[in-house]
CSV table of N, CA, C and O in Angstrom, one decimal:
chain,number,residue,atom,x,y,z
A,1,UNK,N,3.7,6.1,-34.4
A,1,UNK,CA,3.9,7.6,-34.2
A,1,UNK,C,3.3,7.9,-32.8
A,1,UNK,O,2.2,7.6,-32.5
A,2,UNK,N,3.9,8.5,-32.2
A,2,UNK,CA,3.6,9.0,-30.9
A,2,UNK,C,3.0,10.6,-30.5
A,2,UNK,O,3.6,11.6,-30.9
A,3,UNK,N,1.6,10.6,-29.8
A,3,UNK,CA,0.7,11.5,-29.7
A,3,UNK,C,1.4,12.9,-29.8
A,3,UNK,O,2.6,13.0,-29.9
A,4,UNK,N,0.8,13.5,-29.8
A,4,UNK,CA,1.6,14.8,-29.7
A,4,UNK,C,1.0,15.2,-28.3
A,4,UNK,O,-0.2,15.0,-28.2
A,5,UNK,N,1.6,15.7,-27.4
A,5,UNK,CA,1.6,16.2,-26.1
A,5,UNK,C,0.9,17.7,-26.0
A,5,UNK,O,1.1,18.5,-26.9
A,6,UNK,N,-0.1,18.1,-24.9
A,6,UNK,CA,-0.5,18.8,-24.6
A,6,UNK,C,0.4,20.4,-24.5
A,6,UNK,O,-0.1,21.5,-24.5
A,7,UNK,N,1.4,20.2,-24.4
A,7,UNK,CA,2.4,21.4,-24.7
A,7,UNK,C,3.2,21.5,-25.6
A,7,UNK,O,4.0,22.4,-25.7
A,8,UNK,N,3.1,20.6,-26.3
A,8,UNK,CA,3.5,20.8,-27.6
A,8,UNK,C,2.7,21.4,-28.8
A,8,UNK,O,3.1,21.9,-29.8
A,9,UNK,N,1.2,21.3,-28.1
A,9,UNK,CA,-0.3,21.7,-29.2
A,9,UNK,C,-0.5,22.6,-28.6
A,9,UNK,O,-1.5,23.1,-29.2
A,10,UNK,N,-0.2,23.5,-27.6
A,10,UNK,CA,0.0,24.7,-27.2
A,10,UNK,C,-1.2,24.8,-25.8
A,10,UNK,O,-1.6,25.9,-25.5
A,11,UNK,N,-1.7,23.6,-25.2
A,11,UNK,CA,-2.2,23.6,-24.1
A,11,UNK,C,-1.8,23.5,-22.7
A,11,UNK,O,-0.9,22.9,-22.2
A,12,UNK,N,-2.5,24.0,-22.2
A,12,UNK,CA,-1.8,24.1,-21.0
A,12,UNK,C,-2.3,22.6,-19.9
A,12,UNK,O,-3.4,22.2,-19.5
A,13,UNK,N,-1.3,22.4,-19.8
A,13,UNK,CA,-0.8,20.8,-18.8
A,13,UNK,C,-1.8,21.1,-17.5
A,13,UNK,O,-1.5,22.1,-16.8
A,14,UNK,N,-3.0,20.4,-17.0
A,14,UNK,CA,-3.8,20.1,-16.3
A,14,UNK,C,-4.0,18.7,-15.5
A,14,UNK,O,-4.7,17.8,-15.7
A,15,UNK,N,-2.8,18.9,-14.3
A,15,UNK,CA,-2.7,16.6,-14.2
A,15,UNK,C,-4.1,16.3,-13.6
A,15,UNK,O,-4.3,15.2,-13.2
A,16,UNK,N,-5.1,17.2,-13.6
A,16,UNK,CA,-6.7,17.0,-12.9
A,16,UNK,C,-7.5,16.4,-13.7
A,16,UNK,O,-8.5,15.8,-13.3
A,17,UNK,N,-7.1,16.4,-15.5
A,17,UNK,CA,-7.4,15.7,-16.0
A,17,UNK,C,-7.4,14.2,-16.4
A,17,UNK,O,-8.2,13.4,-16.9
A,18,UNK,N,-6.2,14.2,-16.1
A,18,UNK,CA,-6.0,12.6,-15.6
A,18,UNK,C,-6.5,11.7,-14.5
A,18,UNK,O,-6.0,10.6,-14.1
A,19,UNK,N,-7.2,12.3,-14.1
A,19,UNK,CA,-8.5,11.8,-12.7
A,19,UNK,C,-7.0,11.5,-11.9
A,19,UNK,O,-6.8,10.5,-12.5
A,20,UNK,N,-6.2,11.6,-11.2
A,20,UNK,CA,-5.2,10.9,-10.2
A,20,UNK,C,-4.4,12.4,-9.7
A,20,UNK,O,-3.6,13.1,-10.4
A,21,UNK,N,-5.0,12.7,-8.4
A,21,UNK,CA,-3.8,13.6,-7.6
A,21,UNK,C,-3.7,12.8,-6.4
A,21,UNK,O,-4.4,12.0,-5.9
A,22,UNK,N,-2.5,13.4,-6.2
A,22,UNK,CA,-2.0,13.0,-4.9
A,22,UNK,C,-2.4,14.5,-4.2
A,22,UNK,O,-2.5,15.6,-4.7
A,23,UNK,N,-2.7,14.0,-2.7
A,23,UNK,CA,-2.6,15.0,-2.1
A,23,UNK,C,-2.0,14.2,-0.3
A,23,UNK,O,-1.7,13.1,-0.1
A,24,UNK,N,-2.0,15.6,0.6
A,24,UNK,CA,-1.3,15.3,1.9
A,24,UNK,C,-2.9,15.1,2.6
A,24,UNK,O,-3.8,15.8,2.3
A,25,UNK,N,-2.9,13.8,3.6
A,25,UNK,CA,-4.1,14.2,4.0
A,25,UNK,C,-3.8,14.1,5.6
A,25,UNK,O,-3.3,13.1,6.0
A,26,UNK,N,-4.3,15.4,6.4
A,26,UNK,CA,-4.1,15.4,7.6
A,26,UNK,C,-4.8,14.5,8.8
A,26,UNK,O,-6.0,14.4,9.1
A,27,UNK,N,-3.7,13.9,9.5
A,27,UNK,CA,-4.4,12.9,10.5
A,27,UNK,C,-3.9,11.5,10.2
A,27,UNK,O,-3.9,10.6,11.0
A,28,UNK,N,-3.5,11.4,8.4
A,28,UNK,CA,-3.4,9.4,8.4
A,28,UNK,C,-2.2,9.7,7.8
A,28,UNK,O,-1.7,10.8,7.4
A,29,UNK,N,-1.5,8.1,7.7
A,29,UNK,CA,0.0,7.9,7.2
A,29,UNK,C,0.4,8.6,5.9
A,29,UNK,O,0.1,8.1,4.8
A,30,UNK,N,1.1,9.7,6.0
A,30,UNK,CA,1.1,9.7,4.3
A,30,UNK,C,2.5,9.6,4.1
A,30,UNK,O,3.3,10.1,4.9
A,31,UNK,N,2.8,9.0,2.8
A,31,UNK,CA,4.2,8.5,2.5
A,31,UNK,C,4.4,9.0,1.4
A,31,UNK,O,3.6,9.0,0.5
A,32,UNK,N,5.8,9.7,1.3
A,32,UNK,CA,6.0,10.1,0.1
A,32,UNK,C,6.2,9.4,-1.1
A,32,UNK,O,6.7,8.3,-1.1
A,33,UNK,N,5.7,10.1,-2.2
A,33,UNK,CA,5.5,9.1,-3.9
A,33,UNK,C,6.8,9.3,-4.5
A,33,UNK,O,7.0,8.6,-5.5
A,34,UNK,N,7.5,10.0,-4.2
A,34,UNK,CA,9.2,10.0,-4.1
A,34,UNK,C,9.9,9.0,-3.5
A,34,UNK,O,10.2,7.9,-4.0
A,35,UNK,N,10.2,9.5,-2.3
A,35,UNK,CA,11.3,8.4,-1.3
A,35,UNK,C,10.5,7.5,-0.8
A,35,UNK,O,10.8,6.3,-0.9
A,36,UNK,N,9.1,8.1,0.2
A,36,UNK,CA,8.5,6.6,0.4
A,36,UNK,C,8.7,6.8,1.6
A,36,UNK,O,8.1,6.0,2.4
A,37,UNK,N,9.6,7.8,2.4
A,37,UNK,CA,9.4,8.1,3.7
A,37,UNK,C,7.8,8.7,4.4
A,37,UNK,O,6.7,8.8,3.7
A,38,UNK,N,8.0,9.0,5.5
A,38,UNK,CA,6.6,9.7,6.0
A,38,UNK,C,6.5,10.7,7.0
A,38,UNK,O,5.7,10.9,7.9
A,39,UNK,N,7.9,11.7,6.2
A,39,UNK,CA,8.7,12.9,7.4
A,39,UNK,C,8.0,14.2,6.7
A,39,UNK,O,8.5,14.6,5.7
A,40,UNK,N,7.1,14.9,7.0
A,40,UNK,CA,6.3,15.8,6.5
A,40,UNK,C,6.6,17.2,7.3
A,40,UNK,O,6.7,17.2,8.6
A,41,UNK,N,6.9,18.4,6.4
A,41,UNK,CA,6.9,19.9,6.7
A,41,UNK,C,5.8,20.3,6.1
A,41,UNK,O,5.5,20.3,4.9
A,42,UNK,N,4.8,20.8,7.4
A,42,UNK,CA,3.2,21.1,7.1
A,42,UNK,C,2.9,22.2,6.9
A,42,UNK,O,3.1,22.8,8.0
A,43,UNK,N,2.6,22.8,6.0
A,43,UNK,CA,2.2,24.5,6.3
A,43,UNK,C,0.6,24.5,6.1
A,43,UNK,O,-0.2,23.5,6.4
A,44,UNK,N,0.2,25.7,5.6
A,44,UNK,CA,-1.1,25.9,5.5
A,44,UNK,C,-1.8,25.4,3.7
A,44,UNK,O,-2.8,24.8,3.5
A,45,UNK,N,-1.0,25.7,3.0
A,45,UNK,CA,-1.5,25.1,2.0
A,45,UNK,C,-0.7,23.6,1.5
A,45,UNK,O,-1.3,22.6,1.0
A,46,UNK,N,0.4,23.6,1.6
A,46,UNK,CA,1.0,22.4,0.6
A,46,UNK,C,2.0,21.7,2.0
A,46,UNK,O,2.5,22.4,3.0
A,47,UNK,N,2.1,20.5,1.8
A,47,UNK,CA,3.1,19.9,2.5
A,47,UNK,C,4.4,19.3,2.0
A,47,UNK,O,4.4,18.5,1.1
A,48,UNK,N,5.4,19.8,2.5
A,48,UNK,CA,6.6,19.3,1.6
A,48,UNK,C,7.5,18.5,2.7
A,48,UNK,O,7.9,18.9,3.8
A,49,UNK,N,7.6,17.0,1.7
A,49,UNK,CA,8.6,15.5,2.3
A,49,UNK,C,9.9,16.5,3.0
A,49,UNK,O,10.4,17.5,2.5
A,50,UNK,N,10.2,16.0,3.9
A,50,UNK,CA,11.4,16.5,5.1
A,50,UNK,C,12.5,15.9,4.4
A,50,UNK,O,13.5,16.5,4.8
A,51,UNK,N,12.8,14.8,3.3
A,51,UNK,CA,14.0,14.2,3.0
A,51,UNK,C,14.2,14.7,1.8
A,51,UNK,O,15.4,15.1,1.6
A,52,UNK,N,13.2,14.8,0.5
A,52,UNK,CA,13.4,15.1,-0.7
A,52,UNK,C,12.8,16.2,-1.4
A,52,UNK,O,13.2,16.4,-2.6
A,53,UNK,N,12.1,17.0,-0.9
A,53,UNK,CA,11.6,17.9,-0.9
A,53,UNK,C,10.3,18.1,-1.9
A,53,UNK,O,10.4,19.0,-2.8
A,54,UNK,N,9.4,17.4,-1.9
A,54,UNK,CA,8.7,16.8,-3.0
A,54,UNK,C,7.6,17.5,-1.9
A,54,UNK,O,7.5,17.4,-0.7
A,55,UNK,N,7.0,18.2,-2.8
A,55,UNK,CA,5.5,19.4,-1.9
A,55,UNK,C,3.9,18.2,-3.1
A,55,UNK,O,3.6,17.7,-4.1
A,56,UNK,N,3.7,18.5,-2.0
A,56,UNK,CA,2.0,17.9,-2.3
A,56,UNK,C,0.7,18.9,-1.5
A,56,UNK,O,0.8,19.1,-0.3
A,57,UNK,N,-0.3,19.3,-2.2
A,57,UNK,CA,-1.5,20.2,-1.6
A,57,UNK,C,-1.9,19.3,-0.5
A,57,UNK,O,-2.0,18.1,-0.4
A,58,UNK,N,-2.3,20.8,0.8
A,58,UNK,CA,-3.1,19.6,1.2
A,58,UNK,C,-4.7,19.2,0.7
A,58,UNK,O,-5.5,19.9,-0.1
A,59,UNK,N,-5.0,17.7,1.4
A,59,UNK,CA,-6.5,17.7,0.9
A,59,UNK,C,-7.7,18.3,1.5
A,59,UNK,O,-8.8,17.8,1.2
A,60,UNK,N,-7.7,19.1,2.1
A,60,UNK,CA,-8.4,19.9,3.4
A,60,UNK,C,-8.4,21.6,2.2
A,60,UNK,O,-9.3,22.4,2.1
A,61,UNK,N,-7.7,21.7,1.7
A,61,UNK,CA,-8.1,23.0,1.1
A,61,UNK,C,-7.9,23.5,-0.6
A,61,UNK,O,-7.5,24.5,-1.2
A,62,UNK,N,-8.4,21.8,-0.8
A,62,UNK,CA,-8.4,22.0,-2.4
A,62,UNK,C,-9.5,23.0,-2.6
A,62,UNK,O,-10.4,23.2,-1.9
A,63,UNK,N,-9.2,23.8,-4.1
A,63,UNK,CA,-9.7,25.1,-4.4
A,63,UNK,C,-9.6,25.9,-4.1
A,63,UNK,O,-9.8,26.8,-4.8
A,64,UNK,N,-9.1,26.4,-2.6
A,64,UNK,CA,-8.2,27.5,-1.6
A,64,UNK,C,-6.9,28.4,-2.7
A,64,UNK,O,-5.7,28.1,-2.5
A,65,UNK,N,-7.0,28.8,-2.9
A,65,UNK,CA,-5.6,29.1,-3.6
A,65,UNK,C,-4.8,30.5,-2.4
A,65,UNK,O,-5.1,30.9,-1.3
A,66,UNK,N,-4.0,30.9,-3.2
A,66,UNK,CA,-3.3,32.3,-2.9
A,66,UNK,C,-4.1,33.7,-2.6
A,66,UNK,O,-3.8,34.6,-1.8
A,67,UNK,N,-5.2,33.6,-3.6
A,67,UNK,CA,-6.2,34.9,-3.5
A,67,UNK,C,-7.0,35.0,-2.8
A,67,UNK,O,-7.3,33.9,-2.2
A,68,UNK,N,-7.8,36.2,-2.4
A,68,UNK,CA,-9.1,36.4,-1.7
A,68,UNK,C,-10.4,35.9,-2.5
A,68,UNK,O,-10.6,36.0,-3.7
A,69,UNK,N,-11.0,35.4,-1.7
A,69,UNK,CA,-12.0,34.8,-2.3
A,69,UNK,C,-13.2,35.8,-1.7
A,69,UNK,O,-13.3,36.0,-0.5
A,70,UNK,N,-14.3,36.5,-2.8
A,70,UNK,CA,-15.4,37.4,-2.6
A,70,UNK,C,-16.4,36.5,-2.6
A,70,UNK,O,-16.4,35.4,-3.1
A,71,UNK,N,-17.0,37.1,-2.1
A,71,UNK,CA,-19.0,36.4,-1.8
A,71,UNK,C,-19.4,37.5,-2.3
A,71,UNK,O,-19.0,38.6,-2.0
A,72,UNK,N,-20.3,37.4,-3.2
A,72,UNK,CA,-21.3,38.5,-3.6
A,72,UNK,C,-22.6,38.3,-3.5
A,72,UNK,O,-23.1,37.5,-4.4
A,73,UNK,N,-23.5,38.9,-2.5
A,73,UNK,CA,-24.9,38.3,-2.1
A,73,UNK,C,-25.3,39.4,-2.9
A,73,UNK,O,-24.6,40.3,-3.4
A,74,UNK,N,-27.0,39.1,-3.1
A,74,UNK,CA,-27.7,40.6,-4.2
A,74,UNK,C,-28.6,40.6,-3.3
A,74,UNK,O,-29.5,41.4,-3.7
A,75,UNK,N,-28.9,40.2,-2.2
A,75,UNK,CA,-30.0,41.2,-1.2
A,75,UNK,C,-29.0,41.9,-0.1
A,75,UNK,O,-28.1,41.3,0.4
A,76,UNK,N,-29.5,43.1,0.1
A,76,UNK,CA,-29.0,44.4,0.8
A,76,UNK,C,-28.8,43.5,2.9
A,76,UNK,O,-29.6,42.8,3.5
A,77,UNK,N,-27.8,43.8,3.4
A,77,UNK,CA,-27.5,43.5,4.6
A,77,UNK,C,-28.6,44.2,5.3
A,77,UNK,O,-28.7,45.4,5.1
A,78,UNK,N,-29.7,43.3,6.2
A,78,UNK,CA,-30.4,43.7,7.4
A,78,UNK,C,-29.8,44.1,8.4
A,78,UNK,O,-28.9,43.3,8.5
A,79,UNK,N,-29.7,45.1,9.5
A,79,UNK,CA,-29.5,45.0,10.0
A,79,UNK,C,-30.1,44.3,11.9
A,79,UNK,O,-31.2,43.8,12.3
A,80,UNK,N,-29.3,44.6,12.4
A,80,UNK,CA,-29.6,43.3,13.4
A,80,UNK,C,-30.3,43.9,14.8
A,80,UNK,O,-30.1,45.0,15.3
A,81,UNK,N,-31.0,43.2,15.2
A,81,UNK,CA,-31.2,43.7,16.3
A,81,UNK,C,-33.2,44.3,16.9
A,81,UNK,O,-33.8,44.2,18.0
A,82,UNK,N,-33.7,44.9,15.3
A,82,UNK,CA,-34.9,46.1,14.9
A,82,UNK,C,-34.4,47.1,14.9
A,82,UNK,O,-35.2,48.0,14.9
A,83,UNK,N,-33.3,47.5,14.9
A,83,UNK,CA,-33.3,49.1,14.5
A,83,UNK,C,-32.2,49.9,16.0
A,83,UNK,O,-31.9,49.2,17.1
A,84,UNK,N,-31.9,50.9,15.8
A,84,UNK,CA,-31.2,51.8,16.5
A,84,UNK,C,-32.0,53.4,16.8
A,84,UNK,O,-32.9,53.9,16.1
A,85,UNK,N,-31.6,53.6,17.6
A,85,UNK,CA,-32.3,55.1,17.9
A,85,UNK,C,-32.4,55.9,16.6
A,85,UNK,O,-31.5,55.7,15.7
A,86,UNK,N,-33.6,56.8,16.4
A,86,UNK,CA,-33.6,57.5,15.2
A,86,UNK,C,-33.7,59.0,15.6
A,86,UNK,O,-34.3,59.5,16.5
A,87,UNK,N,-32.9,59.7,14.6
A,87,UNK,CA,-32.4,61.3,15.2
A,87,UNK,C,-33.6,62.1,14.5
A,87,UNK,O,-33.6,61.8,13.3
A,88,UNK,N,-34.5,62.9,14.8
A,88,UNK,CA,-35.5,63.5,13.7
A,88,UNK,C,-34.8,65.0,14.0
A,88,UNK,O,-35.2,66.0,13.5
């Protein structure tokens, strides 16, 4: 009998769980896990093969996504300098 599959049990498909990503990494050979060429269209987040069109993240901005990312500090901004003229 064969497992029953993660979307089939109504989970959602995570291939990070399988310890194995590919990614693009800038600067060394990378060959596509498709054709096997090494013709890359580079953007900012994902790079996609020039022959088959097979997109891979790159590895420079995993966790980066689409959205804005907030910093929330809880001590109040100092300001810089000692201070500015005071009006009494």
């Amino acid at each position: 009998m064969r497992p029953a599959s993660s979307l089939a049990t109504g989970q959602s498909f995570d291939p990070a769980l399988r310890g194995y990503i590919i990614h693009y990494h800038v600067g060394e050979a990378n060959h596509c896990p498709s054709c096997g060429r090494s013709q890359w269209l580079v953007g900012r987040i994902m790079a996609e093969c020039a022959y088959c069109e097979t997109a891979l993240p790159l590895e420079n901005n995993r966790g980066v996504g689409a959205c804005a990312r907030f910093v929330r500090t809880h001590a109040p901004a100092q300001p810089v300098g000692g201070g500015g003229p005071t009006i009494a």
